[in-house]
CSV table of C-alpha atoms and ligand atoms in Angstrom, one decimal:
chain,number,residue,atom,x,y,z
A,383,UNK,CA,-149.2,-0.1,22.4
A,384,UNK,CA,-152.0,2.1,23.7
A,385,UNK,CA,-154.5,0.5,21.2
A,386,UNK,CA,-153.7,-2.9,23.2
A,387,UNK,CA,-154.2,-1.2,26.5
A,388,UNK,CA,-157.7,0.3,25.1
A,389,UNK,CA,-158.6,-3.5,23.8
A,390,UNK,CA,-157.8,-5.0,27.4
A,391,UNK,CA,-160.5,-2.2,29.1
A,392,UNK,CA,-162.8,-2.8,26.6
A,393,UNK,CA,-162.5,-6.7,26.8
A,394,UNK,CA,-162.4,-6.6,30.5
A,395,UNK,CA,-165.2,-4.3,31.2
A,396,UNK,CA,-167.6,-6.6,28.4
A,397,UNK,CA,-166.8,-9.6,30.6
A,398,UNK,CA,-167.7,-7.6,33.7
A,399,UNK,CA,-171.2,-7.1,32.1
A,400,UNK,CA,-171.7,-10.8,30.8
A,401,UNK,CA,-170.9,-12.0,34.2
A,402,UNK,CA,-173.5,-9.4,35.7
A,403,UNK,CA,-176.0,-10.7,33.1
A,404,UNK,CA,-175.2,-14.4,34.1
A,405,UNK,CA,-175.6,-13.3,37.7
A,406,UNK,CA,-179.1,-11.9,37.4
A,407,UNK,CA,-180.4,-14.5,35.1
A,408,UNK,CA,-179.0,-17.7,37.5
A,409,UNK,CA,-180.8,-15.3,40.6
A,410,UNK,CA,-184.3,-14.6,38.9
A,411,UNK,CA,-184.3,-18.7,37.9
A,412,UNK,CA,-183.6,-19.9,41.1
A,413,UNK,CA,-186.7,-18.0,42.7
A,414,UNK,CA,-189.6,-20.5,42.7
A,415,UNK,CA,-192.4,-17.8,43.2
A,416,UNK,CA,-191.6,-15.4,41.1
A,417,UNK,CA,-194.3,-15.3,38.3
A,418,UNK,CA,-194.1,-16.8,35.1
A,419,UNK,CA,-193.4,-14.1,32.6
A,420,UNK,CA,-189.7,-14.1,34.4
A,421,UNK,CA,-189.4,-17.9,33.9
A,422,UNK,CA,-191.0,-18.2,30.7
A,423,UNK,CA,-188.8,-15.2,29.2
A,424,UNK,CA,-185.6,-17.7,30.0
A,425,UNK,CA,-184.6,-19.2,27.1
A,426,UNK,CA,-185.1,-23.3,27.8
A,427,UNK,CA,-182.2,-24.2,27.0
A,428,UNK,CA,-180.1,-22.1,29.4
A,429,UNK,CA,-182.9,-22.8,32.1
A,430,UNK,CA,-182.1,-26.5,31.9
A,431,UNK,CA,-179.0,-26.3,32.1
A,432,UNK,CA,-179.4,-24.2,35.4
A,433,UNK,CA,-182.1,-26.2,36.9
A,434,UNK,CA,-179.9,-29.3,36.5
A,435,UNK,CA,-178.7,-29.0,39.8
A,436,UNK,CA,-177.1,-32.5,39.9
A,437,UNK,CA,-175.4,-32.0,43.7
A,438,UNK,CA,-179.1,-32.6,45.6
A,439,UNK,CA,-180.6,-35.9,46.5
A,440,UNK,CA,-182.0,-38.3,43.8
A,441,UNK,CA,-180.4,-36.3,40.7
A,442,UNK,CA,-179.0,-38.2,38.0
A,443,UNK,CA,-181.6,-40.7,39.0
A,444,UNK,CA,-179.6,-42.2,42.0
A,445,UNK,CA,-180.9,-43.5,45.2
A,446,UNK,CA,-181.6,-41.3,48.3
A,447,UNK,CA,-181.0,-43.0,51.3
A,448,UNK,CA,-182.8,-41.7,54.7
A,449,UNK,CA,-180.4,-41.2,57.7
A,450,UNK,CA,-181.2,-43.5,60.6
A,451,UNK,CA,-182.7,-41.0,63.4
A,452,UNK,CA,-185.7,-40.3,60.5
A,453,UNK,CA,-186.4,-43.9,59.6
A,454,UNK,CA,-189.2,-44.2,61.8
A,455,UNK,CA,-190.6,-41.1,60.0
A,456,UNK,CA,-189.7,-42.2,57.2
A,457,UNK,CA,-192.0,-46.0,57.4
A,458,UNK,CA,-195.0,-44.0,58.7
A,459,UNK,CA,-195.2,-42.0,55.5
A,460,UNK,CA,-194.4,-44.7,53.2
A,461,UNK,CA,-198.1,-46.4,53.9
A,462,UNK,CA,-199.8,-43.6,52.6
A,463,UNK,CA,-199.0,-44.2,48.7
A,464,UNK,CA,-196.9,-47.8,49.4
A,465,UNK,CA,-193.7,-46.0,48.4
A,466,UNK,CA,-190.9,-43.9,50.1
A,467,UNK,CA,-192.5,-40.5,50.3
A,468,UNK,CA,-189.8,-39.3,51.9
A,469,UNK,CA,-187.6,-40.0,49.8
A,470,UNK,CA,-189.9,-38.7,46.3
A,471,UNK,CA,-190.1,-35.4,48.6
A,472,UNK,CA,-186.3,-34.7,49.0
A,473,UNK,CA,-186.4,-35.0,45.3
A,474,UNK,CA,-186.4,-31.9,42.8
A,475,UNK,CA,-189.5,-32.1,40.7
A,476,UNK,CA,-187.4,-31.6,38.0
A,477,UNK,CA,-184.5,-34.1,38.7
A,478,UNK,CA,-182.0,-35.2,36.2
A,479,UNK,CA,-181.8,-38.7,35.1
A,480,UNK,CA,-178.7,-40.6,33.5
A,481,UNK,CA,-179.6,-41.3,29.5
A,482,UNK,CA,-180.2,-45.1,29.6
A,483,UNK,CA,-180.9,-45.3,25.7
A,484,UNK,CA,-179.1,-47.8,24.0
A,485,UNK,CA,-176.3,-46.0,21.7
A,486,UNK,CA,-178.0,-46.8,18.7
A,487,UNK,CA,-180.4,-44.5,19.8
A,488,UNK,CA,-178.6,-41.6,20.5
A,489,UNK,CA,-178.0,-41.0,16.7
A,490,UNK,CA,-181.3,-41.5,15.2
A,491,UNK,CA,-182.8,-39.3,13.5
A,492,UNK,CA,-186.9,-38.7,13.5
A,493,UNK,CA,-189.0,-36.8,10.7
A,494,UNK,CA,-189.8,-33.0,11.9
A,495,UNK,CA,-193.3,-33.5,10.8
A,496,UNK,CA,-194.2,-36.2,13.6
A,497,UNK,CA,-198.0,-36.3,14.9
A,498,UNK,CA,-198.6,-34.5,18.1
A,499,UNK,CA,-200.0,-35.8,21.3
A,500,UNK,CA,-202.3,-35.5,24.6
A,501,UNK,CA,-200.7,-37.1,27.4
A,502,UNK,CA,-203.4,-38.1,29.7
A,503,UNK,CA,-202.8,-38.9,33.3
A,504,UNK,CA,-204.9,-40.5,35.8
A,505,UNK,CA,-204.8,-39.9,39.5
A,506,UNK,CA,-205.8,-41.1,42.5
A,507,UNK,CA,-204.6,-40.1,46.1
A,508,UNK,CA,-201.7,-39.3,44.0
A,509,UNK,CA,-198.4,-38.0,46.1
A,510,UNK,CA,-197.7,-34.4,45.3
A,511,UNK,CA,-194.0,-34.9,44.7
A,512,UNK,CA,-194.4,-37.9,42.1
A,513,UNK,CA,-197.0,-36.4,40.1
A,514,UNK,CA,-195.8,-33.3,39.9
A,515,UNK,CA,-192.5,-35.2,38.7
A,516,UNK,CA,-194.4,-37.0,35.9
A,517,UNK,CA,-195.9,-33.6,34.7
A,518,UNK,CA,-192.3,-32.1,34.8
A,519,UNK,CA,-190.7,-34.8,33.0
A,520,UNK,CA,-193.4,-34.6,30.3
A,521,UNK,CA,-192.9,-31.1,29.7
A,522,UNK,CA,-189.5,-30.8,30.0
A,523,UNK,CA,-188.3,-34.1,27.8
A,524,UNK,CA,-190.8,-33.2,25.4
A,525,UNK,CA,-190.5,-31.2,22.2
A,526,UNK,CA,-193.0,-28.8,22.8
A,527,UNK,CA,-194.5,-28.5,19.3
A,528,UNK,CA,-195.5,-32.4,19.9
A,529,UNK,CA,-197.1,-32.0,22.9
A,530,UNK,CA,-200.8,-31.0,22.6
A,531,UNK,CA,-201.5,-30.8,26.1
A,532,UNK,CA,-201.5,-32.7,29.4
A,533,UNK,CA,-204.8,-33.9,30.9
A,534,UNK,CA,-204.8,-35.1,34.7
A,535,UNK,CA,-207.9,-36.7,35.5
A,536,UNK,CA,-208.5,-36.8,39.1
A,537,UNK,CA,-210.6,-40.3,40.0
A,538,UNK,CA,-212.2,-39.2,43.2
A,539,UNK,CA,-209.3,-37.8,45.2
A,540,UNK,CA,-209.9,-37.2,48.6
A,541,UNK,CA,-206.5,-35.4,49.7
A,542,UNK,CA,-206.7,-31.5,49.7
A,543,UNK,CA,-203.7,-30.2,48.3
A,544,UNK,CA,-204.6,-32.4,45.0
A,545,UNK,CA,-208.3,-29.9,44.4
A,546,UNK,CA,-207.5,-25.9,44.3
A,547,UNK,CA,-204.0,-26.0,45.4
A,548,UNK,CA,-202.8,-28.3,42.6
A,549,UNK,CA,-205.1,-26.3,39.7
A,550,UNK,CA,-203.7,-23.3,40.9
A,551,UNK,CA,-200.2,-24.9,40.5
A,552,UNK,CA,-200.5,-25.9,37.0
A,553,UNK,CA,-201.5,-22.8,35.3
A,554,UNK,CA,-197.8,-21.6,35.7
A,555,UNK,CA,-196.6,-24.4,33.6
A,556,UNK,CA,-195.3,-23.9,30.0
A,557,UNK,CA,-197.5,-26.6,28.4
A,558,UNK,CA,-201.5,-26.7,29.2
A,559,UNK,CA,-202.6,-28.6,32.0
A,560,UNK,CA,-205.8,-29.3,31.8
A,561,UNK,CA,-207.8,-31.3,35.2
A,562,UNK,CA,-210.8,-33.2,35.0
A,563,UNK,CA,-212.8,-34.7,37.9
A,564,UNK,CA,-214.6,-37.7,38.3
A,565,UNK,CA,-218.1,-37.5,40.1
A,566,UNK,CA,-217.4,-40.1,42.3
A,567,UNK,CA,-214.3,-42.9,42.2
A,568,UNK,CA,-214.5,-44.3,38.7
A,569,UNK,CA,-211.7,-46.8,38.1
A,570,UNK,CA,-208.9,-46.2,35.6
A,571,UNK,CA,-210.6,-47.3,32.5
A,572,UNK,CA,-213.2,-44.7,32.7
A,573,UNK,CA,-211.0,-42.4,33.3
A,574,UNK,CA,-208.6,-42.6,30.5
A,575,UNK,CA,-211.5,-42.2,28.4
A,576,UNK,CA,-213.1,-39.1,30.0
A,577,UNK,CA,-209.6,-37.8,29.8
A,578,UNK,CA,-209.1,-39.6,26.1
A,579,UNK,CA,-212.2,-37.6,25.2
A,580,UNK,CA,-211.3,-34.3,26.1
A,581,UNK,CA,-207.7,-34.2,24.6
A,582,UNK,CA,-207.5,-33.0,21.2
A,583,UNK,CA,-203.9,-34.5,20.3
A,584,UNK,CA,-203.6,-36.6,17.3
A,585,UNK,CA,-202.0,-39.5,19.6
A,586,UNK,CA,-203.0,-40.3,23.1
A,587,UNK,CA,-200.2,-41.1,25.5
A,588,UNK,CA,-201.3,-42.7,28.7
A,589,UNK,CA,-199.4,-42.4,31.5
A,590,UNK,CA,-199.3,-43.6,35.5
A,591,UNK,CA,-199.2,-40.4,37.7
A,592,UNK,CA,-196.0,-41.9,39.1
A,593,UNK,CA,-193.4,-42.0,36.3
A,594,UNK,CA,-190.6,-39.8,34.9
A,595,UNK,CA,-190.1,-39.5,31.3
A,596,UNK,CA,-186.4,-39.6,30.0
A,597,UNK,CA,-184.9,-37.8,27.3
A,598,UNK,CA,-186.2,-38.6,23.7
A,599,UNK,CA,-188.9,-40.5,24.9
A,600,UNK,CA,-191.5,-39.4,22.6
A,601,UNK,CA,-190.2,-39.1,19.2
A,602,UNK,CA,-189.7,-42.7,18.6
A,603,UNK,CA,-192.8,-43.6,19.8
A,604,UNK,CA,-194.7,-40.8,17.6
A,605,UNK,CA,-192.5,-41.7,14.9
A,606,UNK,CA,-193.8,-45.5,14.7
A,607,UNK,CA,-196.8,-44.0,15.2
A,608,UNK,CA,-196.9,-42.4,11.6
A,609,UNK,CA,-195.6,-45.1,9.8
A,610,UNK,CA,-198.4,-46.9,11.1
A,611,UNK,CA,-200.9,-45.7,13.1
A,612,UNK,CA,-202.2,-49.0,13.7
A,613,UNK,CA,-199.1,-49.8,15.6
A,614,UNK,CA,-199.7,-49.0,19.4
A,615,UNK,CA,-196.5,-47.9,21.2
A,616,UNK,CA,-195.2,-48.7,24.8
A,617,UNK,CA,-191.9,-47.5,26.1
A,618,UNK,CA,-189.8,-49.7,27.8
A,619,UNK,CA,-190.7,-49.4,31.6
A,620,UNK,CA,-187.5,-48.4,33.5
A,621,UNK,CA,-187.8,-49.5,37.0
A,622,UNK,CA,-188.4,-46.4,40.3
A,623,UNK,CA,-187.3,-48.0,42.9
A,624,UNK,CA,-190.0,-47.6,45.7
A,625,UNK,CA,-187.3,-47.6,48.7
A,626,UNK,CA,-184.8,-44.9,47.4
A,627,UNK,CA,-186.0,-43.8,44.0
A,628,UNK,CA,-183.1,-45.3,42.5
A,629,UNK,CA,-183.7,-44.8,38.6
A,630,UNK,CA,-182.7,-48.3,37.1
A,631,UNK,CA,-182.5,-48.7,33.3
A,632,UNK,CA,-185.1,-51.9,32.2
A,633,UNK,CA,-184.3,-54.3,29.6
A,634,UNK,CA,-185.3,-54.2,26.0
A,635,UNK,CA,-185.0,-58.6,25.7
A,636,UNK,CA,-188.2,-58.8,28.0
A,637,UNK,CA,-192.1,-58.5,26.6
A,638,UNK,CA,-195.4,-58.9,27.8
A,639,UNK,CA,-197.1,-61.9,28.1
A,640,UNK,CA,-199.8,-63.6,30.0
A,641,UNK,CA,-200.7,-67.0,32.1
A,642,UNK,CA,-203.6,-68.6,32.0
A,643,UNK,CA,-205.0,-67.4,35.3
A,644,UNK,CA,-204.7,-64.1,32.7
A,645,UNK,CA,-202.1,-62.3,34.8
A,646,UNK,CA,-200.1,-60.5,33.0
A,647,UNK,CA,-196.0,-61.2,33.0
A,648,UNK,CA,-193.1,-60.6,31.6
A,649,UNK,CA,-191.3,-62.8,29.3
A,650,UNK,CA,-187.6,-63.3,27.2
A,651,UNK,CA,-187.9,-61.8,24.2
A,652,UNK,CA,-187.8,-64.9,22.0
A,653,UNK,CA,-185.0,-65.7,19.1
A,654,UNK,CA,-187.6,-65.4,16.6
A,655,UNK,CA,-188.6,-61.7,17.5
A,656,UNK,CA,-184.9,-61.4,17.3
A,657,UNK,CA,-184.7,-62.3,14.5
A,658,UNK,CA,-187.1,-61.0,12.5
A,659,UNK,CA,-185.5,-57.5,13.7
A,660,UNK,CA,-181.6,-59.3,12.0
A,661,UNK,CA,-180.5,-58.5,15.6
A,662,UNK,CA,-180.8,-54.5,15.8
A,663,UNK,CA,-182.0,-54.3,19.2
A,664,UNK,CA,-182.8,-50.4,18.5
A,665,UNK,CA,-185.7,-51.4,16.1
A,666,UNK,CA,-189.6,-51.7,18.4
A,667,UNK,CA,-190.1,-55.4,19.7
A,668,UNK,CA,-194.2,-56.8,18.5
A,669,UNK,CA,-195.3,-57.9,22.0
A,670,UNK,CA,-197.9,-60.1,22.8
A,671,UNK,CA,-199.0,-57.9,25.7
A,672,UNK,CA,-198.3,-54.5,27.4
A,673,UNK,CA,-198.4,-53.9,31.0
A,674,UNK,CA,-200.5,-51.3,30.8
A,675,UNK,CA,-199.4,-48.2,32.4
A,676,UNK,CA,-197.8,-46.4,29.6
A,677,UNK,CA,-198.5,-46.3,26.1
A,678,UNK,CA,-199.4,-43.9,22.8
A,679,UNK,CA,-202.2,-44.9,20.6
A,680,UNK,CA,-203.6,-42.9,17.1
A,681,UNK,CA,-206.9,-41.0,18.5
A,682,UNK,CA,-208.8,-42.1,15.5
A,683,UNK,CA,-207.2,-46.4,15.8
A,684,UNK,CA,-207.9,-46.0,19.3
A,685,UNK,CA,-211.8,-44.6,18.6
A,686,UNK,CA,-212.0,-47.5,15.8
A,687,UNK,CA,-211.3,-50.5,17.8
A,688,UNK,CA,-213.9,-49.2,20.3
A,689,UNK,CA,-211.7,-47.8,23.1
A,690,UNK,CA,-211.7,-49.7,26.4
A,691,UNK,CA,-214.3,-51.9,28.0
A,692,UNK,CA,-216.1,-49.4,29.5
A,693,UNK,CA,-217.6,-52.2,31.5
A,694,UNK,CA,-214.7,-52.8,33.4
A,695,UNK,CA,-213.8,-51.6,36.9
A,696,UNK,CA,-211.2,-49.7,38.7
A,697,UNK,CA,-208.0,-51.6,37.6
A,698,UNK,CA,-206.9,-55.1,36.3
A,699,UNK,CA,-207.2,-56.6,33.5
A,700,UNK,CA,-207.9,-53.9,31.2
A,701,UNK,CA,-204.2,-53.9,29.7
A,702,UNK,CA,-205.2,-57.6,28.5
A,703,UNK,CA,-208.5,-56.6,27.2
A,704,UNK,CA,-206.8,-53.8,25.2
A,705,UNK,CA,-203.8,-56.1,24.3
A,706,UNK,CA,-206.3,-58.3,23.1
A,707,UNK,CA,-208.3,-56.1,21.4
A,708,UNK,CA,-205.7,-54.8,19.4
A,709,UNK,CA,-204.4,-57.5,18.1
A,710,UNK,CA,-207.4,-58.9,16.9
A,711,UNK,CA,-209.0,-55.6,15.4
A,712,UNK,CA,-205.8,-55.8,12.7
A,713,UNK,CA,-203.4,-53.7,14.9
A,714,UNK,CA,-200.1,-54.7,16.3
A,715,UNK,CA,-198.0,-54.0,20.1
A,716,UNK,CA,-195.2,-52.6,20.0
A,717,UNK,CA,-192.0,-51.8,23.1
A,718,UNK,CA,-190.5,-49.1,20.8
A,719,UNK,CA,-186.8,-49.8,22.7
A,720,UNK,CA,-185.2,-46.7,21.6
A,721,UNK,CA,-187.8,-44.7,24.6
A,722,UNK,CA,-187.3,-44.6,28.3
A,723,UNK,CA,-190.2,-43.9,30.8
A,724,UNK,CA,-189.9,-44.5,34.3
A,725,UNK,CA,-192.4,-45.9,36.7
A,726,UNK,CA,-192.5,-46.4,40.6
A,727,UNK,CA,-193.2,-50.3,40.8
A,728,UNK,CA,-194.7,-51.0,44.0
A,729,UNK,CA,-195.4,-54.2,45.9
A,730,UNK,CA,-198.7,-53.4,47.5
A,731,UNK,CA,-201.5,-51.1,46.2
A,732,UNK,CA,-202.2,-48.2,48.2
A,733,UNK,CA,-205.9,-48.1,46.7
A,734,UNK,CA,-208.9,-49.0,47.9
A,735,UNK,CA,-211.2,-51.2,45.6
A,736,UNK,CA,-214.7,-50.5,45.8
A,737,UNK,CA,-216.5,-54.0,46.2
A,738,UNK,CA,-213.3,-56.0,47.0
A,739,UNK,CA,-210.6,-56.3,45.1
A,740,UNK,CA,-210.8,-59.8,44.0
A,741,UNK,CA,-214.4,-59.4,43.4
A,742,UNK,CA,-213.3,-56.4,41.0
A,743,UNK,CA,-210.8,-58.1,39.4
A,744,UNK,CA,-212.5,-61.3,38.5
A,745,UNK,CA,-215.5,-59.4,36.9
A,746,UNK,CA,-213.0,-57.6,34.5
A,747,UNK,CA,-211.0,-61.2,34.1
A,748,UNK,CA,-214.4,-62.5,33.2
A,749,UNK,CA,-215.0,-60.2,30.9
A,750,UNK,CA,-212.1,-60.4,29.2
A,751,UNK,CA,-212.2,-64.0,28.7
A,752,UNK,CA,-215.9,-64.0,27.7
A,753,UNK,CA,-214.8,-61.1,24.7
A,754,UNK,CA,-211.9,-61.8,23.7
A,755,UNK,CA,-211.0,-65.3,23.9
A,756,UNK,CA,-213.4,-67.7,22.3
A,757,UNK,CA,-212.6,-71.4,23.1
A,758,UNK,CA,-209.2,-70.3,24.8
A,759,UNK,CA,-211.5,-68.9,27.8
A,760,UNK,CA,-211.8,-72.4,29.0
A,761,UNK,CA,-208.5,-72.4,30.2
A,762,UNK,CA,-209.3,-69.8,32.1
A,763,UNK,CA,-212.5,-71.5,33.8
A,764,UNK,CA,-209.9,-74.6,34.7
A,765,UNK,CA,-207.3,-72.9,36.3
A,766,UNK,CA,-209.7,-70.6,37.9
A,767,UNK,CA,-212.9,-72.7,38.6
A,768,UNK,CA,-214.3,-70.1,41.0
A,769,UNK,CA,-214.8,-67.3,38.7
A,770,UNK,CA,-217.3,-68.5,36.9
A,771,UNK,CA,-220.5,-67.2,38.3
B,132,MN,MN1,-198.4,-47.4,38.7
């Protein structure tokens, strides 16, 4: 009888001291400036599960609406990057997101000896609170023994907190960050490859500095990646909405296409491309074109077909050109459908194009045409008469 009474103290007073433990390690977590030696020495796992705070706005990816006496706030901001700034600010940088994956997914299985990657990131006039959220998502959806590094290249940025503030930020993370700035503004192409040439990952992920990466996003996509490296990888683009930052999942039975005015579009995945997969809609679609945005590439594949058109100007039609150029340098395009990335689709650009926009984007059209597409370019010249120069 007495030995029960003994086991009861004993039992009671351990559970005393494991809810003590739980205590301090939920208060030191929560703290947001305490250095990083206390939140590195949490173990991940038990971190995530405490920074999954899924009661605040936006968490498990759902809208966050904006009460009525702010809305007037609320439109005023949402000029200065096209999207509800508001809203992306309410939102933890570390939000979670609901697991979109097709259930097919869920179970498979990846090799443990996958390549590893640099995910580069360009920036310009970027919001705090949405690229911040793209680094977080990268770093923590990302098996950390895959990820090299991440590479922010900043084109020309003119707003403040995005020079000292933001490299001061970064060295607390867990994973390198690594910024590089463009001289003067640049365009995304050039970018990428001042940013593809400093990474030393054996894959280059691209990214938009407005997306959030979903569980298991990159080990499919590394995975096709080492079964052929000449196969470049794009995610399927779930859709951010712009208003709330409503997480929506996207579909795996669209691809990329083009018209002949070389816009690019989305398209029904045809019966064929169903086909040739027997139906398993968890197996990578081959797609004509990718948007652009998002996608992993071998370093050495990318460095044999000649990178980008280094020609080309600040953004548009350099996700044809490199469509294109795959394709025809004995590569193929793949949407691996089993990985999730999100991205903030907007319906106006918030950047400015040095020269005009149109200007810009016919001279890249017209290169693109002139490179790539032989006698098909005449199409091109009819629909568009005017861009011939
Ligand atoms: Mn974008």
């Amino acid at each position: 009888m007495r030995r029960f009474v003994y086991c009861k103290v004993v039992l009671a007073t351990s559970l005393m001291w494991v809810l003590v433990d739980v205590f301090l390690l939920l208060y030191f977590s929560e703290c947001n400036k305490c250095d990083d030696k206390k939140e590195r020495s949490l173990l991940p796992a038990l971190r995530a599960v405490i920074s999954r705070n899924q009661e605040g706005p936006g968490e498990m990816g759902k809208a966050v609406l904006i009460p009525k006496d702010d809305q007037e706030k609320m439109k005023e901001l949402f000029k200065i990057n096209q999207f509800n700034l508001m809203a992306s600010d309410l939102i933890a940088l570390n939000r979670s997101l609901p697991d979109v994956r097709l259930e097919g997914c869920k179970t498979k299985v990846y090799p443990d000896e996958l390549p590893n990657t640099s995910v580069v990131i360009v920036f310009h006039n970027e919001a705090w609170s949405t690229l911040l959220r793209t680094v977080y998502s990268v770093i923590n959806r990302s098996p950390h023994y895959l990820l090299s590094e991440v590479i922010l290249v900043d084109d020309a940025s003119e707003r403040d907190f995005l020079k000292l503030t933001l490299e001061n930020y970064v060295k607390n993370l867990e994973v390198p960050v690594k910024i590089i700035r463009m001289e003067e503004r640049s365009g995304l192409i050039r970018a990428r490859l001042r940013g593809a040439a400093a990474s030393k990952g054996q894959v280059i992920t691209f990214l938009d500095a407005h997306c959030e990466c979903t569980l298991g996003w990159l080990e499919p996509l590394l995975a096709r990646i080492k079964e052929d490296r000449k196969t470049v990888v794009c995610p399927i683009i779930d859709v951010i909405s712009d208003d709330t930052f409503e997480y929506m999942a996207g579909s795996d039975m669209t691809y990329g296409g083009f018209n002949w005015k070389l816009n690019f579009r989305w398209y029904p995945v045809p019966q064929r491309e169903m086909d040739r997969r027997k139906g398993d809609r968890t197996l990578p679609v081959r797609t004509p074109t990718m948007a652009g945005g998002l996608f992993s590439i071998d370093r050495n594949y990318f460095e044999e077909i000649g990178t980008y058109d280094a020609g080309m100007d600040i953004w548009g039609g350099e996700n044809l050109e490199m469509s294109f150029r795959i394709w025809q340098c004995g590569g193929s395009l793949e949407i691996v459908t089993c990985s999730h990335v999100g991205h903030v689709f907007r319906k106006a650009t918030p950047y400015t194009f040095p020269g005009g926009t149109g200007h810009v984007i016919n001279k890249n059209n017209r290169r693109l045409a002139e490179v790539w597409m032989d006698e098909f370019k005449d199409f091109f010249y009819i629909i568009s008469p005017d861009k011939k120069c």
